[in-house]
PDB file of C-alpha atoms and ligand atoms in Angstrom:
ATOM      1  CA  MET M 223     -80.876 -26.190 -22.418  1.00 86.00           C
ATOM      2  CA  VAL M 224     -77.909 -24.513 -20.806  1.00 94.00           C
ATOM      3  CA  GLY M 225     -77.087 -24.992 -17.144  1.00 97.00           C
ATOM      4  CA  ILE M 226     -76.395 -22.095 -14.827  1.00 98.00           C
ATOM      5  CA  VAL M 227     -73.847 -22.197 -12.033  1.00 98.00           C
ATOM      6  CA  GLU M 228     -74.820 -19.639  -9.397  1.00 98.00           C
ATOM      7  CA  VAL M 229     -71.644 -17.885  -8.234  1.00 97.00           C
ATOM      8  CA  SER M 230     -73.048 -15.035  -6.113  1.00 96.00           C
ATOM      9  CA  PRO M 231     -72.047 -16.588  -2.768  1.00 96.00           C
ATOM     10  CA  ARG M 232     -68.409 -16.831  -3.948  1.00 94.00           C
ATOM     11  CA  ASP M 233     -67.484 -14.465  -6.799  1.00 91.00           C
ATOM     12  CA  GLY M 234     -70.350 -12.157  -5.928  1.00 89.00           C
ATOM     13  CA  LEU M 235     -69.625 -11.593  -2.269  1.00 91.00           C
ATOM     14  CA  GLN M 236     -65.832 -11.773  -2.257  1.00 87.00           C
ATOM     15  CA  ASN M 237     -65.380  -8.272  -3.651  1.00 77.00           C
ATOM     16  CA  GLU M 238     -68.298  -6.480  -2.043  1.00 80.00           C
ATOM     17  CA  LYS M 239     -67.367  -3.796   0.483  1.00 80.00           C
ATOM     18  CA  VAL M 240     -70.040  -5.034   2.874  1.00 87.00           C
ATOM     19  CA  LEU M 241     -69.211  -8.405   4.417  1.00 90.00           C
ATOM     20  CA  LEU M 242     -72.191 -10.698   4.936  1.00 94.00           C
ATOM     21  CA  ASP M 243     -72.161 -12.908   8.000  1.00 96.00           C
ATOM     22  CA  THR M 244     -72.422 -16.682   7.762  1.00 97.00           C
ATOM     23  CA  GLY M 245     -76.166 -16.639   8.427  1.00 98.00           C
ATOM     24  CA  GLN M 246     -76.783 -14.162   5.593  1.00 97.00           C
ATOM     25  CA  LYS M 247     -74.670 -16.262   3.217  1.00 97.00           C
ATOM     26  CA  LEU M 248     -76.651 -19.359   4.126  1.00 98.00           C
ATOM     27  CA  GLU M 249     -79.867 -17.407   3.546  1.00 98.00           C
ATOM     28  CA  LEU M 250     -78.591 -16.407   0.080  1.00 98.00           C
ATOM     29  CA  ILE M 251     -77.708 -20.023  -0.717  1.00 98.00           C
ATOM     30  CA  ARG M 252     -81.080 -21.268   0.566  1.00 98.00           C
ATOM     31  CA  ARG M 253     -82.908 -18.758  -1.665  1.00 98.00           C
ATOM     32  CA  THR M 254     -80.730 -19.776  -4.600  1.00 98.00           C
ATOM     33  CA  VAL M 255     -81.658 -23.416  -4.062  1.00 98.00           C
ATOM     34  CA  ASP M 256     -85.324 -22.390  -3.884  1.00 98.00           C
ATOM     35  CA  ALA M 257     -84.919 -20.624  -7.228  1.00 98.00           C
ATOM     36  CA  GLY M 258     -83.908 -23.970  -8.739  1.00 97.00           C
ATOM     37  CA  ALA M 259     -80.092 -23.747  -8.850  1.00 98.00           C
ATOM     38  CA  ARG M 260     -78.467 -27.166  -8.849  1.00 97.00           C
ATOM     39  CA  ARG M 261     -74.817 -26.120  -8.924  1.00 98.00           C
ATOM     40  CA  ILE M 262     -73.709 -23.353  -6.586  1.00 98.00           C
ATOM     41  CA  GLU M 263     -70.197 -21.976  -6.193  1.00 98.00           C
ATOM     42  CA  ALA M 264     -70.580 -21.484  -2.466  1.00 98.00           C
ATOM     43  CA  VAL M 265     -67.134 -20.722  -1.074  1.00 97.00           C
ATOM     44  CA  SER M 266     -63.472 -20.131  -1.800  1.00 97.00           C
ATOM     45  CA  PHE M 267     -60.687 -21.810   0.146  1.00 97.00           C
ATOM     46  CA  VAL M 268     -58.173 -18.996  -0.011  1.00 94.00           C
ATOM     47  CA  HIS M 269     -56.146 -17.531   2.834  1.00 92.00           C
ATOM     48  CA  PRO M 270     -58.480 -15.376   4.985  1.00 90.00           C
ATOM     49  CA  ARG M 271     -55.882 -12.599   5.004  1.00 90.00           C
ATOM     50  CA  LEU M 272     -56.138 -12.315   1.196  1.00 88.00           C
ATOM     51  CA  VAL M 273     -59.919 -12.621   0.912  1.00 89.00           C
ATOM     52  CA  PRO M 274     -61.521 -11.857   4.309  1.00 90.00           C
ATOM     53  CA  ALA M 275     -65.033 -12.288   2.871  1.00 90.00           C
ATOM     54  CA  MET M 276     -64.375 -16.026   2.459  1.00 93.00           C
ATOM     55  CA  ALA M 277     -62.892 -16.619   5.926  1.00 93.00           C
ATOM     56  CA  ASP M 278     -65.974 -18.589   7.043  1.00 96.00           C
ATOM     57  CA  ALA M 279     -65.866 -21.092   4.143  1.00 97.00           C
ATOM     58  CA  GLU M 280     -65.947 -24.111   6.464  1.00 98.00           C
ATOM     59  CA  ALA M 281     -68.881 -22.724   8.457  1.00 98.00           C
ATOM     60  CA  VAL M 282     -70.832 -22.016   5.262  1.00 98.00           C
ATOM     61  CA  MET M 283     -70.260 -25.532   3.950  1.00 98.00           C
ATOM     62  CA  ALA M 284     -71.289 -26.976   7.329  1.00 98.00           C
ATOM     63  CA  GLY M 285     -74.562 -25.044   7.174  1.00 98.00           C
ATOM     64  CA  VAL M 286     -75.830 -25.704   3.647  1.00 98.00           C
ATOM     65  CA  ASN M 287     -78.626 -28.166   2.919  1.00 96.00           C
ATOM     66  CA  ARG M 288     -76.929 -31.334   1.662  1.00 95.00           C
ATOM     67  CA  ASN M 289     -80.204 -33.064   0.819  1.00 90.00           C
ATOM     68  CA  ALA M 290     -81.428 -30.593  -1.786  1.00 89.00           C
ATOM     69  CA  GLY M 291     -79.918 -32.317  -4.833  1.00 95.00           C
ATOM     70  CA  VAL M 292     -77.458 -29.437  -5.175  1.00 98.00           C
ATOM     71  CA  ARG M 293     -73.750 -29.726  -5.959  1.00 98.00           C
ATOM     72  CA  TYR M 294     -71.699 -27.265  -3.913  1.00 98.00           C
ATOM     73  CA  ILE M 295     -68.470 -25.987  -5.418  1.00 98.00           C
ATOM     74  CA  GLY M 296     -65.400 -24.652  -3.611  1.00 98.00           C
ATOM     75  CA  LEU M 297     -62.790 -22.521  -5.356  1.00 97.00           C
ATOM     76  CA  VAL M 298     -59.263 -23.765  -4.821  1.00 97.00           C
ATOM     77  CA  LEU M 299     -55.950 -22.051  -5.572  1.00 94.00           C
ATOM     78  CA  ASN M 300     -53.422 -24.475  -4.058  1.00 95.00           C
ATOM     79  CA  GLY M 301     -52.851 -27.763  -2.231  1.00 96.00           C
ATOM     80  CA  ARG M 302     -53.801 -26.325   1.147  1.00 96.00           C
ATOM     81  CA  GLY M 303     -57.052 -25.039  -0.334  1.00 97.00           C
ATOM     82  CA  PHE M 304     -57.742 -28.486  -1.765  1.00 98.00           C
ATOM     83  CA  GLU M 305     -57.258 -30.120   1.650  1.00 98.00           C
ATOM     84  CA  ARG M 306     -59.656 -27.622   3.221  1.00 98.00           C
ATOM     85  CA  ALA M 307     -62.213 -28.174   0.443  1.00 98.00           C
ATOM     86  CA  ARG M 308     -61.998 -31.942   0.828  1.00 98.00           C
ATOM     87  CA  GLU M 309     -62.385 -31.767   4.603  1.00 98.00           C
ATOM     88  CA  ALA M 310     -65.345 -29.383   4.234  1.00 98.00           C
ATOM     89  CA  GLY M 311     -67.030 -31.956   1.985  1.00 97.00           C
ATOM     90  CA  VAL M 312     -67.509 -29.979  -1.229  1.00 98.00           C
ATOM     91  CA  ASP M 313     -68.987 -31.855  -4.188  1.00 98.00           C
ATOM     92  CA  GLU M 314     -66.762 -30.093  -6.685  1.00 98.00           C
ATOM     93  CA  ILE M 315     -63.570 -28.086  -6.751  1.00 98.00           C
ATOM     94  CA  ASN M 316     -62.857 -25.258  -9.159  1.00 98.00           C
ATOM     95  CA  ILE M 317     -59.110 -24.809  -9.751  1.00 98.00           C
ATOM     96  CA  VAL M 318     -57.968 -21.481 -11.208  1.00 97.00           C
ATOM     97  CA  VAL M 319     -55.129 -21.165 -13.717  1.00 98.00           C
ATOM     98  CA  PRO M 320     -54.527 -17.659 -15.092  1.00 98.00           C
ATOM     99  CA  ALA M 321     -53.604 -17.600 -18.782  1.00 98.00           C
ATOM    100  CA  THR M 322     -50.930 -14.938 -18.242  1.00 98.00           C
ATOM    101  CA  ASP M 323     -47.842 -14.786 -16.061  1.00 98.00           C
ATOM    102  CA  GLY M 324     -48.713 -11.201 -15.112  1.00 98.00           C
ATOM    103  CA  PHE M 325     -52.005 -12.263 -13.564  1.00 97.00           C
ATOM    104  CA  ALA M 326     -50.517 -15.481 -12.128  1.00 97.00           C
ATOM    105  CA  LYS M 327     -47.923 -13.389 -10.325  1.00 97.00           C
ATOM    106  CA  ALA M 328     -50.422 -10.836  -9.004  1.00 94.00           C
ATOM    107  CA  ASN M 329     -53.094 -13.376  -8.078  1.00 89.00           C
ATOM    108  CA  GLN M 330     -51.104 -16.398  -6.917  1.00 90.00           C
ATOM    109  CA  ASN M 331     -47.443 -15.280  -6.927  1.00 94.00           C
ATOM    110  CA  SER M 332     -46.642 -17.934  -9.504  1.00 97.00           C
ATOM    111  CA  THR M 333     -46.504 -18.597 -13.258  1.00 98.00           C
ATOM    112  CA  THR M 334     -49.041 -20.003 -15.703  1.00 98.00           C
ATOM    113  CA  ASP M 335     -46.880 -23.066 -16.296  1.00 98.00           C
ATOM    114  CA  ALA M 336     -46.386 -23.810 -12.595  1.00 98.00           C
ATOM    115  CA  LEU M 337     -50.110 -23.339 -11.902  1.00 98.00           C
ATOM    116  CA  THR M 338     -51.063 -25.591 -14.810  1.00 98.00           C
ATOM    117  CA  GLU M 339     -48.816 -28.283 -13.316  1.00 98.00           C
ATOM    118  CA  LEU M 340     -50.431 -27.720  -9.919  1.00 98.00           C
ATOM    119  CA  ALA M 341     -53.885 -27.995 -11.514  1.00 98.00           C
ATOM    120  CA  GLU M 342     -52.904 -31.321 -13.122  1.00 98.00           C
ATOM    121  CA  ASP M 343     -51.851 -32.588  -9.706  1.00 98.00           C
ATOM    122  CA  LEU M 344     -55.030 -31.348  -7.976  1.00 98.00           C
ATOM    123  CA  VAL M 345     -57.231 -32.889 -10.675  1.00 98.00           C
ATOM    124  CA  THR M 346     -55.507 -36.237 -10.051  1.00 98.00           C
ATOM    125  CA  GLN M 347     -56.044 -35.907  -6.300  1.00 98.00           C
ATOM    126  CA  ALA M 348     -59.683 -34.896  -6.777  1.00 98.00           C
ATOM    127  CA  ARG M 349     -60.304 -37.945  -8.937  1.00 97.00           C
ATOM    128  CA  ALA M 350     -58.770 -40.175  -6.250  1.00 97.00           C
ATOM    129  CA  HIS M 351     -61.262 -38.730  -3.751  1.00 97.00           C
ATOM    130  CA  GLY M 352     -64.259 -38.855  -6.089  1.00 97.00           C
ATOM    131  CA  ILE M 353     -64.532 -35.078  -6.248  1.00 98.00           C
ATOM    132  CA  TYR M 354     -65.635 -33.496  -9.540  1.00 98.00           C
ATOM    133  CA  SER M 355     -63.000 -31.085 -10.824  1.00 98.00           C
ATOM    134  CA  THR M 356     -63.156 -27.980 -12.976  1.00 98.00           C
ATOM    135  CA  VAL M 357     -60.106 -26.175 -14.288  1.00 98.00           C
ATOM    136  CA  THR M 358     -60.904 -22.523 -14.933  1.00 98.00           C
ATOM    137  CA  VAL M 359     -58.622 -20.602 -17.265  1.00 98.00           C
ATOM    138  CA  ALA M 360     -58.719 -17.088 -15.800  1.00 98.00           C
ATOM    139  CA  VAL M 361     -58.133 -13.935 -17.876  1.00 98.00           C
ATOM    140  CA  ALA M 362     -58.716 -16.116 -20.958  1.00 98.00           C
ATOM    141  CA  PHE M 363     -59.994 -13.094 -22.939  1.00 98.00           C
ATOM    142  CA  GLY M 364     -57.443 -10.480 -21.933  1.00 98.00           C
ATOM    143  CA  CYS M 365     -55.359  -9.488 -18.938  1.00 97.00           C
ATOM    144  CA  PRO M 366     -55.145  -6.190 -17.039  1.00 94.00           C
ATOM    145  CA  PHE M 367     -51.364  -6.656 -16.739  1.00 96.00           C
ATOM    146  CA  ASP M 368     -50.283  -8.453 -19.942  1.00 97.00           C
ATOM    147  CA  GLY M 369     -52.961  -7.237 -22.384  1.00 97.00           C
ATOM    148  CA  GLU M 370     -54.046  -9.510 -25.231  1.00 98.00           C
ATOM    149  CA  VAL M 371     -53.999 -13.240 -24.531  1.00 98.00           C
ATOM    150  CA  ALA M 372     -53.152 -15.636 -27.368  1.00 97.00           C
ATOM    151  CA  THR M 373     -55.911 -18.150 -28.118  1.00 98.00           C
ATOM    152  CA  GLU M 374     -53.293 -20.913 -28.362  1.00 98.00           C
ATOM    153  CA  ARG M 375     -52.215 -20.275 -24.790  1.00 98.00           C
ATOM    154  CA  VAL M 376     -55.737 -20.787 -23.436  1.00 98.00           C
ATOM    155  CA  ILE M 377     -56.239 -23.885 -25.571  1.00 98.00           C
ATOM    156  CA  GLU M 378     -52.909 -25.331 -24.368  1.00 98.00           C
ATOM    157  CA  ILE M 379     -53.940 -24.986 -20.693  1.00 98.00           C
ATOM    158  CA  ALA M 380     -57.331 -26.535 -21.462  1.00 98.00           C
ATOM    159  CA  HIS M 381     -55.632 -29.386 -23.321  1.00 98.00           C
ATOM    160  CA  ARG M 382     -53.319 -30.138 -20.408  1.00 98.00           C
ATOM    161  CA  ALA M 383     -56.212 -29.997 -17.919  1.00 98.00           C
ATOM    162  CA  ALA M 384     -58.233 -32.395 -20.064  1.00 98.00           C
ATOM    163  CA  ARG M 385     -55.305 -34.808 -20.378  1.00 98.00           C
ATOM    164  CA  ALA M 386     -54.962 -34.774 -16.593  1.00 98.00           C
ATOM    165  CA  GLY M 387     -58.605 -35.869 -16.350  1.00 98.00           C
ATOM    166  CA  ALA M 388     -60.454 -32.670 -15.453  1.00 98.00           C
ATOM    167  CA  ASP M 389     -64.218 -33.233 -15.596  1.00 98.00           C
ATOM    168  CA  GLU M 390     -64.850 -29.712 -16.794  1.00 98.00           C
ATOM    169  CA  ILE M 391     -62.976 -26.832 -18.430  1.00 98.00           C
ATOM    170  CA  ALA M 392     -64.110 -23.254 -17.856  1.00 98.00           C
ATOM    171  CA  ILE M 393     -63.011 -20.114 -19.628  1.00 98.00           C
ATOM    172  CA  ALA M 394     -63.245 -16.971 -17.548  1.00 98.00           C
ATOM    173  CA  ASP M 395     -63.362 -13.369 -18.676  1.00 97.00           C
ATOM    174  CA  THR M 396     -62.115 -12.309 -15.270  1.00 94.00           C
ATOM    175  CA  VAL M 397     -61.911  -8.594 -16.064  1.00 92.00           C
ATOM    176  CA  GLY M 398     -64.766  -8.344 -18.575  1.00 94.00           C
ATOM    177  CA  VAL M 399     -62.842  -7.467 -21.731  1.00 96.00           C
ATOM    178  CA  GLY M 400     -64.028 -10.295 -24.005  1.00 98.00           C
ATOM    179  CA  VAL M 401     -66.112 -10.049 -27.166  1.00 98.00           C
ATOM    180  CA  PRO M 402     -68.409 -12.655 -28.779  1.00 98.00           C
ATOM    181  CA  THR M 403     -66.059 -13.603 -31.639  1.00 98.00           C
ATOM    182  CA  GLN M 404     -63.415 -14.547 -29.069  1.00 98.00           C
ATOM    183  CA  VAL M 405     -65.947 -16.705 -27.273  1.00 98.00           C
ATOM    184  CA  ARG M 406     -66.693 -18.657 -30.433  1.00 98.00           C
ATOM    185  CA  THR M 407     -63.012 -19.110 -31.297  1.00 98.00           C
ATOM    186  CA  LEU M 408     -62.113 -20.298 -27.803  1.00 98.00           C
ATOM    187  CA  VAL M 409     -65.062 -22.665 -27.350  1.00 98.00           C
ATOM    188  CA  HIS M 410     -64.486 -24.308 -30.737  1.00 98.00           C
ATOM    189  CA  GLY M 411     -60.702 -24.388 -30.225  1.00 98.00           C
ATOM    190  CA  ILE M 412     -61.009 -26.066 -26.832  1.00 98.00           C
ATOM    191  CA  ARG M 413     -63.626 -28.505 -28.092  1.00 98.00           C
ATOM    192  CA  ASP M 414     -61.198 -29.586 -30.831  1.00 98.00           C
ATOM    193  CA  VAL M 415     -58.406 -30.550 -28.420  1.00 98.00           C
ATOM    194  CA  ALA M 416     -60.579 -31.548 -25.456  1.00 97.00           C
ATOM    195  CA  PRO M 417     -63.735 -33.316 -26.651  1.00 96.00           C
ATOM    196  CA  GLU M 418     -64.382 -35.101 -23.344  1.00 97.00           C
ATOM    197  CA  PRO M 419     -64.763 -32.485 -20.582  1.00 98.00           C
ATOM    198  CA  VAL M 420     -67.902 -30.493 -19.925  1.00 98.00           C
ATOM    199  CA  LEU M 421     -67.470 -26.840 -21.000  1.00 98.00           C
ATOM    200  CA  ARG M 422     -68.366 -23.836 -18.891  1.00 98.00           C
ATOM    201  CA  ALA M 423     -67.928 -20.073 -19.318  1.00 98.00           C
ATOM    202  CA  HIS M 424     -67.669 -17.225 -16.821  1.00 98.00           C
ATOM    203  CA  PHE M 425     -68.356 -13.633 -17.876  1.00 97.00           C
ATOM    204  CA  HIS M 426     -68.165 -10.277 -16.168  1.00 95.00           C
ATOM    205  CA  ASN M 427     -70.178  -7.385 -17.565  1.00 95.00           C
ATOM    206  CA  THR M 428     -67.485  -4.753 -16.987  1.00 93.00           C
ATOM    207  CA  ARG M 429     -67.769  -3.367 -20.526  1.00 94.00           C
ATOM    208  CA  ASN M 430     -71.352  -4.406 -21.273  1.00 95.00           C
ATOM    209  CA  THR M 431     -70.284  -7.362 -23.432  1.00 97.00           C
ATOM    210  CA  GLY M 432     -71.173 -10.000 -20.828  1.00 98.00           C
ATOM    211  CA  TYR M 433     -74.601 -10.979 -22.174  1.00 98.00           C
ATOM    212  CA  ALA M 434     -73.490 -10.892 -25.804  1.00 98.00           C
ATOM    213  CA  ASN M 435     -70.655 -13.217 -24.765  1.00 98.00           C
ATOM    214  CA  ALA M 436     -73.086 -15.508 -22.952  1.00 98.00           C
ATOM    215  CA  PHE M 437     -75.270 -15.667 -26.060  1.00 98.00           C
ATOM    216  CA  ALA M 438     -72.226 -16.453 -28.211  1.00 98.00           C
ATOM    217  CA  ALA M 439     -71.207 -19.190 -25.770  1.00 98.00           C
ATOM    218  CA  VAL M 440     -74.649 -20.791 -25.941  1.00 97.00           C
ATOM    219  CA  GLY M 441     -74.502 -20.677 -29.740  1.00 97.00           C
ATOM    220  CA  ALA M 442     -71.056 -22.290 -29.685  1.00 97.00           C
ATOM    221  CA  GLY M 443     -72.403 -25.170 -27.608  1.00 96.00           C
ATOM    222  CA  ILE M 444     -71.256 -24.354 -24.087  1.00 97.00           C
ATOM    223  CA  ASP M 445     -72.801 -26.611 -21.406  1.00 97.00           C
ATOM    224  CA  TRP M 446     -72.816 -24.276 -18.384  1.00 98.00           C
ATOM    225  CA  LEU M 447     -72.706 -20.533 -17.757  1.00 98.00           C
ATOM    226  CA  ASP M 448     -71.723 -18.830 -14.504  1.00 98.00           C
ATOM    227  CA  SER M 449     -73.754 -15.895 -13.258  1.00 97.00           C
ATOM    228  CA  SER M 450     -74.529 -14.132  -9.997  1.00 97.00           C
ATOM    229  CA  ILE M 451     -77.896 -12.953  -8.726  1.00 97.00           C
ATOM    230  CA  GLY M 452     -78.049  -9.165  -8.909  1.00 95.00           C
ATOM    231  CA  GLY M 453     -74.917  -9.158 -11.081  1.00 94.00           C
ATOM    232  CA  ILE M 454     -72.861  -8.566  -7.964  1.00 91.00           C
ATOM    233  CA  GLY M 455     -69.197  -9.448  -7.731  1.00 81.00           C
ATOM    234  CA  GLY M 456     -65.723  -8.776  -8.958  1.00 60.00           C
ATOM    235  CA  CYS M 457     -62.227  -9.950  -8.307  1.00 57.00           C
ATOM    236  CA  PRO M 458     -60.066  -8.644  -5.464  1.00 53.00           C
ATOM    237  CA  PHE M 459     -56.943  -9.064  -7.606  1.00 56.00           C
ATOM    238  CA  ALA M 460     -58.280  -7.595 -10.847  1.00 55.00           C
ATOM    239  CA  PRO M 461     -58.230  -3.795 -10.979  1.00 56.00           C
ATOM    240  CA  ALA M 462     -61.633  -2.272 -11.833  1.00 58.00           C
ATOM    241  CA  ALA M 463     -63.346  -5.610 -12.405  1.00 59.00           C
ATOM    242  CA  THR M 464     -67.093  -5.336 -11.884  1.00 78.00           C
ATOM    243  CA  GLY M 465     -69.886  -7.787 -11.441  1.00 91.00           C
ATOM    244  CA  ASN M 466     -70.666 -11.095 -13.053  1.00 95.00           C
ATOM    245  CA  ILE M 467     -73.478 -11.219 -15.562  1.00 97.00           C
ATOM    246  CA  ALA M 468     -76.691 -11.268 -13.526  1.00 97.00           C
ATOM    247  CA  THR M 469     -78.554 -14.546 -13.178  1.00 98.00           C
ATOM    248  CA  GLU M 470     -82.011 -12.992 -13.494  1.00 98.00           C
ATOM    249  CA  ASP M 471     -81.110 -10.974 -16.611  1.00 98.00           C
ATOM    250  CA  LEU M 472     -79.497 -14.049 -18.180  1.00 98.00           C
ATOM    251  CA  VAL M 473     -82.455 -16.292 -17.310  1.00 98.00           C
ATOM    252  CA  TYR M 474     -84.873 -13.743 -18.761  1.00 97.00           C
ATOM    253  CA  MET M 475     -82.978 -13.912 -22.070  1.00 97.00           C
ATOM    254  CA  LEU M 476     -82.612 -17.704 -22.102  1.00 96.00           C
ATOM    255  CA  ASP M 477     -86.247 -18.320 -21.151  1.00 95.00           C
ATOM    256  CA  ARG M 478     -87.577 -16.039 -23.867  1.00 94.00           C
ATOM    257  CA  MET M 479     -85.291 -17.768 -26.384  1.00 94.00           C
ATOM    258  CA  ARG M 480     -86.791 -21.050 -25.140  1.00 92.00           C
ATOM    259  CA  TYR M 481     -83.415 -22.422 -24.092  1.00 91.00           C
ATOM    260  CA  GLY M 482     -84.713 -23.086 -20.607  1.00 85.00           C
ATOM    261  CA  SER M 483     -82.558 -22.704 -17.541  1.00 89.00           C
ATOM    262  CA  GLY M 484     -84.664 -24.444 -14.904  1.00 93.00           C
ATOM    263  CA  LEU M 485     -84.580 -21.340 -12.700  1.00 97.00           C
ATOM    264  CA  ASP M 486     -87.555 -19.393 -11.386  1.00 97.00           C
ATOM    265  CA  LEU M 487     -87.425 -15.709 -12.323  1.00 96.00           C
ATOM    266  CA  ASP M 488     -89.651 -14.406  -9.524  1.00 96.00           C
ATOM    267  CA  THR M 489     -87.552 -16.128  -6.858  1.00 97.00           C
ATOM    268  CA  LEU M 490     -84.389 -14.743  -8.468  1.00 98.00           C
ATOM    269  CA  ILE M 491     -85.824 -11.212  -8.460  1.00 97.00           C
ATOM    270  CA  ASP M 492     -86.831 -11.594  -4.790  1.00 97.00           C
ATOM    271  CA  THR M 493     -83.321 -12.770  -3.989  1.00 98.00           C
ATOM    272  CA  ALA M 494     -81.796  -9.779  -5.791  1.00 96.00           C
ATOM    273  CA  GLY M 495     -83.954  -7.662  -3.448  1.00 96.00           C
ATOM    274  CA  PHE M 496     -82.634  -9.574  -0.448  1.00 97.00           C
ATOM    275  CA  LEU M 497     -79.054  -8.937  -1.620  1.00 95.00           C
ATOM    276  CA  SER M 498     -79.793  -5.290  -2.257  1.00 93.00           C
ATOM    277  CA  GLU M 499     -80.906  -4.900   1.350  1.00 95.00           C
ATOM    278  CA  ALA M 500     -78.087  -6.971   2.813  1.00 94.00           C
ATOM    279  CA  LEU M 501     -75.423  -5.070   0.862  1.00 91.00           C
ATOM    280  CA  GLY M 502     -77.070  -1.679   1.252  1.00 89.00           C
ATOM    281  CA  ALA M 503     -76.825  -0.921  -2.459  1.00 87.00           C
ATOM    282  CA  ARG M 504     -78.871  -1.593  -5.552  1.00 88.00           C
ATOM    283  CA  PRO M 505     -77.185  -4.343  -7.583  1.00 90.00           C
ATOM    284  CA  PRO M 506     -76.391  -3.759 -11.288  1.00 91.00           C
ATOM    285  CA  SER M 507     -78.971  -6.194 -12.712  1.00 94.00           C
ATOM    286  CA  LEU M 508     -81.810  -4.603 -14.697  1.00 94.00           C
ATOM    287  CA  LEU M 509     -84.685  -7.086 -14.526  1.00 95.00           C
ATOM    288  CA  PRO M 510     -85.641  -6.257 -10.918  1.00 94.00           C
ATOM    289  CA  ARG M 511     -86.069  -2.625 -12.059  1.00 93.00           C
ATOM    290  CA  ALA M 512     -87.729  -3.260 -15.418  1.00 93.00           C
ATOM    291  CA  GLY M 513     -89.826  -6.294 -14.523  1.00 92.00           C
ATOM    292  CA  THR M 514     -90.613  -9.246 -16.767  1.00 89.00           C
ATOM    293  CA  LEU M 515     -92.704  -8.845 -19.916  1.00 87.00           C
ATOM    294  CA  GLY M 516     -96.194  -7.717 -18.959  1.00 81.00           C
ATOM    295  CA  SER M 517     -95.356  -7.226 -15.292  1.00 78.00           C
ATOM    296  CA  ARG M 518     -95.160  -3.960 -13.436  1.00 64.00           C
ATOM    297  CA  PRO M 519     -91.636  -2.977 -12.414  1.00 57.00           C
ATOM    298  CA  ALA M 520     -90.879  -4.077  -8.853  1.00 54.00           C
ATOM    299  CA  THR M 521     -88.921  -0.890  -8.175  1.00 55.00           C
ATOM    300  CA  PRO M 522     -89.822   1.999 -10.469  1.00 48.00           C
TER     301      PRO M 522
HETATM  302 ZN1   ZN G 222     -65.250 -13.837 -11.757  1.00 59.71          ZN
END
C-alpha cells in the first residue's frame, strides 16, 4: 500500500494559464474527496503577487469539507505563510527547501542554508501548534540553474529537518529531470540518516521519467507519492517544468500491481474530464483517453 497525496488544487492549478475561481477549486477538491483522497495539498500561502492563482487560499480553506476525514495541506515558504496557514486551519504544512542556491535565489531570494534554518524553525512552531509538518527538498534530482545536485546535499537537508522534528520528509523532482536509480539512492540515503519521519516523493513527468521514478520510489519503500489528477501542473519559478505525474495513470499502475491506493479510478477519470472543461484544454494524462483494461475509451 502506498498513499497518494492529491496535489492538483495546489501544484496543478498554480501554473495553469486559466485561473479557476474559488467555487471551481472547491468543486475539484470535493470530487477528489469523493475519489477517496485522504490527504490533499489544497492551497499555497505565497504572496498573491508572485502566484496569483493561489490568492484565494483562505477562502478555499474556509470552504472545504472538514468532516470528510481528509487532511488538508498548505504549502508554506516563510514565517508569514506559516501564520496564514495556521489561521486558515490547515491540518498540515509543507515547507519547501530547494537543494541548490540557484533555485533558492530564484524561488525564494535566499540560500539553501538559510531556508533549511527557516524550515527547522517552522517545524518547531508547527509542533507547538499541533500541526503536522513536511519538509520538501525541492530540485532534489537536478536544478535548472545549478545542474546536477549532490546526493549528500539532499541527505544533509533531510537530516537537519528530521533532527528538528519534521513529521515527514519529501523529495521533489521539481523540474522532472530525475531517473529511477537516483530515486533509490536518495530514498535509501535519507532512510539511513532519518529513520523516523514518513517519506514522500513528488515527481513531474517533464521528460517521461515520472512513472518510472514513482515505481522506483515504491520499490525503495516510500510511504506517500504526490500526483495531480489529469497530470496538470508545473512550477511558476521553474523554466519549462510541466505537469505532475497524473493520479489516474499512477493509480491504474498501482492497482494492477496490487499495491492498492484506496482511490476510485472512475471518479478520477470523471474529475480529469471536469478539469479538462474548466481549463479548456485536454490534460496530459493518458488513462482518460485509453480507458481502463476492458473498457471503451472515454474519449477516442
Ligand atoms: Zn511540483
